[in-house]
CSV table of C-alpha atoms in Angstrom, one decimal:
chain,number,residue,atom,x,y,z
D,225,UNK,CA,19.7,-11.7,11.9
D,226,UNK,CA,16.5,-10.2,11.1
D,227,UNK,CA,16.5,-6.7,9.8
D,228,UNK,CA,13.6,-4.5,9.8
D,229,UNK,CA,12.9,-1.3,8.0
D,230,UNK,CA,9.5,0.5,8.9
D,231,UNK,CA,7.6,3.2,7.1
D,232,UNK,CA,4.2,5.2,7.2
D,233,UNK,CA,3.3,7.0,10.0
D,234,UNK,CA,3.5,10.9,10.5
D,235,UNK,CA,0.2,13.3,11.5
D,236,UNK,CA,-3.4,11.8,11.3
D,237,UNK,CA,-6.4,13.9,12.4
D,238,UNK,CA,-9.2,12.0,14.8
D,239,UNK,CA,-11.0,10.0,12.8
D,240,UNK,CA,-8.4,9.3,10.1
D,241,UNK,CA,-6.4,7.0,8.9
D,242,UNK,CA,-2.7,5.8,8.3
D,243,UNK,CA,-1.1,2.9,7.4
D,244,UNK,CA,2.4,1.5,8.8
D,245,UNK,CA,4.6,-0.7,7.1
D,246,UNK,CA,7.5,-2.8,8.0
D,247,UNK,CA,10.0,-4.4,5.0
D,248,UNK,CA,12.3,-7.4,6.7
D,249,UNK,CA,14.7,-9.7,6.1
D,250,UNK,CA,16.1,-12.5,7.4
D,251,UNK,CA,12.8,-13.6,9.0
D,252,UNK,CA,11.5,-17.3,9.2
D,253,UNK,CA,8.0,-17.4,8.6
D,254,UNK,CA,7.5,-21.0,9.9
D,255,UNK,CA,5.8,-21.2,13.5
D,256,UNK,CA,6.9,-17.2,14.3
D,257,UNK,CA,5.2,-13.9,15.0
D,258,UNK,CA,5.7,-10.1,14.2
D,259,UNK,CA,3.9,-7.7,15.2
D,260,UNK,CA,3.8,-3.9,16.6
D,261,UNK,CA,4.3,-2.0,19.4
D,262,UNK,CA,3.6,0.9,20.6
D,263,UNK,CA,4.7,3.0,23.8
D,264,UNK,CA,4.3,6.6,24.7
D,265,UNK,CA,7.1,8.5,27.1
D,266,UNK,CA,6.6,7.6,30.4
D,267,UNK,CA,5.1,4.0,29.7
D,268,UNK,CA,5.8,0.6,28.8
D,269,UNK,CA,5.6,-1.0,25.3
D,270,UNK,CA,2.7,-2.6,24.6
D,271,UNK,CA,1.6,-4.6,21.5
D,272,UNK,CA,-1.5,-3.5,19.5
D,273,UNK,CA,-2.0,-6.5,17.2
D,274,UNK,CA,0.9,-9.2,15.8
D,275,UNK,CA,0.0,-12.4,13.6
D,276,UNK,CA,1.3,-16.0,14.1
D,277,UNK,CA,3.1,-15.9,10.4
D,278,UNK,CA,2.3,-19.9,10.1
D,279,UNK,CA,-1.3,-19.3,9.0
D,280,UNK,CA,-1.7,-15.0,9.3
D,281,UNK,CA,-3.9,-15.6,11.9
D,282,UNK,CA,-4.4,-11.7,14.0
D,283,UNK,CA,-4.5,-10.9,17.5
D,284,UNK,CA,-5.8,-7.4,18.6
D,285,UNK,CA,-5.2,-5.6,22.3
D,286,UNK,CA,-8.8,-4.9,23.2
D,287,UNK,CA,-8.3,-1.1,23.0
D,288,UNK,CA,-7.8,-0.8,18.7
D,289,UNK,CA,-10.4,-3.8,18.2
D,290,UNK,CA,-12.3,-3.1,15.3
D,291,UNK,CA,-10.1,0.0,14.4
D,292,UNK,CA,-7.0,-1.7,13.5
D,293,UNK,CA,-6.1,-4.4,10.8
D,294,UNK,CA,-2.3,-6.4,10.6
D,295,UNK,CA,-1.6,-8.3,7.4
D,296,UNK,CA,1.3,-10.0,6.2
D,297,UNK,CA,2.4,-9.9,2.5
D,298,UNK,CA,4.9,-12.7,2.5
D,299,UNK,CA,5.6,-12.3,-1.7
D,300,UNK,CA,6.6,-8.9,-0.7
D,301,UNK,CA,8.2,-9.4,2.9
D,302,UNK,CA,6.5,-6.6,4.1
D,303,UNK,CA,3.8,-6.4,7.1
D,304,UNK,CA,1.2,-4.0,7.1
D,305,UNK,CA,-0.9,-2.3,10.1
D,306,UNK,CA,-3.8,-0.3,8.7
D,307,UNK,CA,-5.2,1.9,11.4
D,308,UNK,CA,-8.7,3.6,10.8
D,309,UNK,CA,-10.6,5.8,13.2
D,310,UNK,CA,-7.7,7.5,14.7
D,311,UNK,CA,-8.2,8.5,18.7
D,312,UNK,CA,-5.7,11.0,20.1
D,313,UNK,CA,-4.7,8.4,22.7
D,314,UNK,CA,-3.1,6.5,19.4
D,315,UNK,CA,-0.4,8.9,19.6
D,316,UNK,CA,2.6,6.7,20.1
D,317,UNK,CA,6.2,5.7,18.9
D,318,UNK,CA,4.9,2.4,16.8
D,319,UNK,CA,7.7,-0.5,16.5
D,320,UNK,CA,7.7,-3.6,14.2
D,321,UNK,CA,9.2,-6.6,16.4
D,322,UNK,CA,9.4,-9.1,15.2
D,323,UNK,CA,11.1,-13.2,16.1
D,324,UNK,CA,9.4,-15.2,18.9
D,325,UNK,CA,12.2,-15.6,21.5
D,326,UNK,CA,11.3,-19.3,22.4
D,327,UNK,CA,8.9,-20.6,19.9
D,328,UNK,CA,11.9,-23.6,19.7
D,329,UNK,CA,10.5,-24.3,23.3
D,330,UNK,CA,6.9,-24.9,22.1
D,331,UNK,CA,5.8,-28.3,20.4
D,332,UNK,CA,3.1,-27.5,18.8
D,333,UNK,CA,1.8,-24.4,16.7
D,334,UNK,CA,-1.6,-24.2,19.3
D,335,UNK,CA,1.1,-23.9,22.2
D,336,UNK,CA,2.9,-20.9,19.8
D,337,UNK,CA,-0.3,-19.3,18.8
D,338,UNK,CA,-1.3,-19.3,22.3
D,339,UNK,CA,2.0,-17.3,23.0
D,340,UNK,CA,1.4,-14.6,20.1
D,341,UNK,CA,-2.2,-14.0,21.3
D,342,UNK,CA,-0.3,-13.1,24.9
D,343,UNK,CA,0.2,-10.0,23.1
D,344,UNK,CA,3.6,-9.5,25.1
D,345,UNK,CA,6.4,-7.1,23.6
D,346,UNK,CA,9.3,-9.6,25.5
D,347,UNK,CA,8.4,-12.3,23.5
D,348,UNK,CA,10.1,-10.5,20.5
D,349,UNK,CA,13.5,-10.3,19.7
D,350,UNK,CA,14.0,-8.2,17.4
D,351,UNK,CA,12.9,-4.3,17.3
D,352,UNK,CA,12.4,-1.8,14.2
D,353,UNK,CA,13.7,2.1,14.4
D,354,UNK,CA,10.2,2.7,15.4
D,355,UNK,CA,7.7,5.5,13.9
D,356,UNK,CA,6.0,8.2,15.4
D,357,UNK,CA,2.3,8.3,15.2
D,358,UNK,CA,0.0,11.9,16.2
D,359,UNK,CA,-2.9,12.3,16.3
D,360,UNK,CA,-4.8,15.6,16.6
């Protein structure tokens, strides 16, 4: 199984930054996704950005365009989500997920791609402890 252990977080004022990160094992890099999540009480989860781990290609949700940056180190097995110009409404529990459900399904890595720019929490299979975001 994949195992995922996230960092970062904590208290950012508007207008800062912070930096999430997200140590796994167990992952298969080939023609997969992680990504993060966020989800405030009372809402669903959504997905701010993931990457299609074949090529590191990103995909953004339209509202942290420009603000927010996912990378994957695969030498250190880690994926990073740099956030810059912190909003209030970024306040969130963030989640790592990670494991495309049903990329076995697909045939070919446009068809997978297409799935990770979807930007859809279900896809995912597999869910970190989460961290709390604030910002004031």
């Amino acid at each position: 199984d994949v195992q995922l252990v996230e960092s970062g977080g904590g208290t950012a004022q508007a207008g800062g930054s912070l930096r999430l990160s997200c140590s796994h094992t167990g992952f298969t890099y080939s023609r997969n996704s992680m990504g993060r999540a966020r989800q405030v009480p009372g809402k669903e989860r959504a997905m701010v950005a993931a990457v299609y781990t074949g090529n590191g290609h990103p995909y953004y949700a339209g509202s942290v365009q420009g603000r927010i940056s996912i990378s994957l180190d695969k030498a250190q097995n880690t994926l990073y989500l740099q956030m810059n110009s912190l909003k209030p409404e970024d306040s969130a529990m963030y989640y790592c997920m990670a494991d495309l459900v049903n990329r076995r399904l697909f045939f070919t890595e446009t068809a997978i791609e297409e799935l990770v720019s979807e930007l859809r929490p279900v896809d995912y299979g597999f869910r970190g402890q989460g961290t709390q975001v604030t910002v004031s």
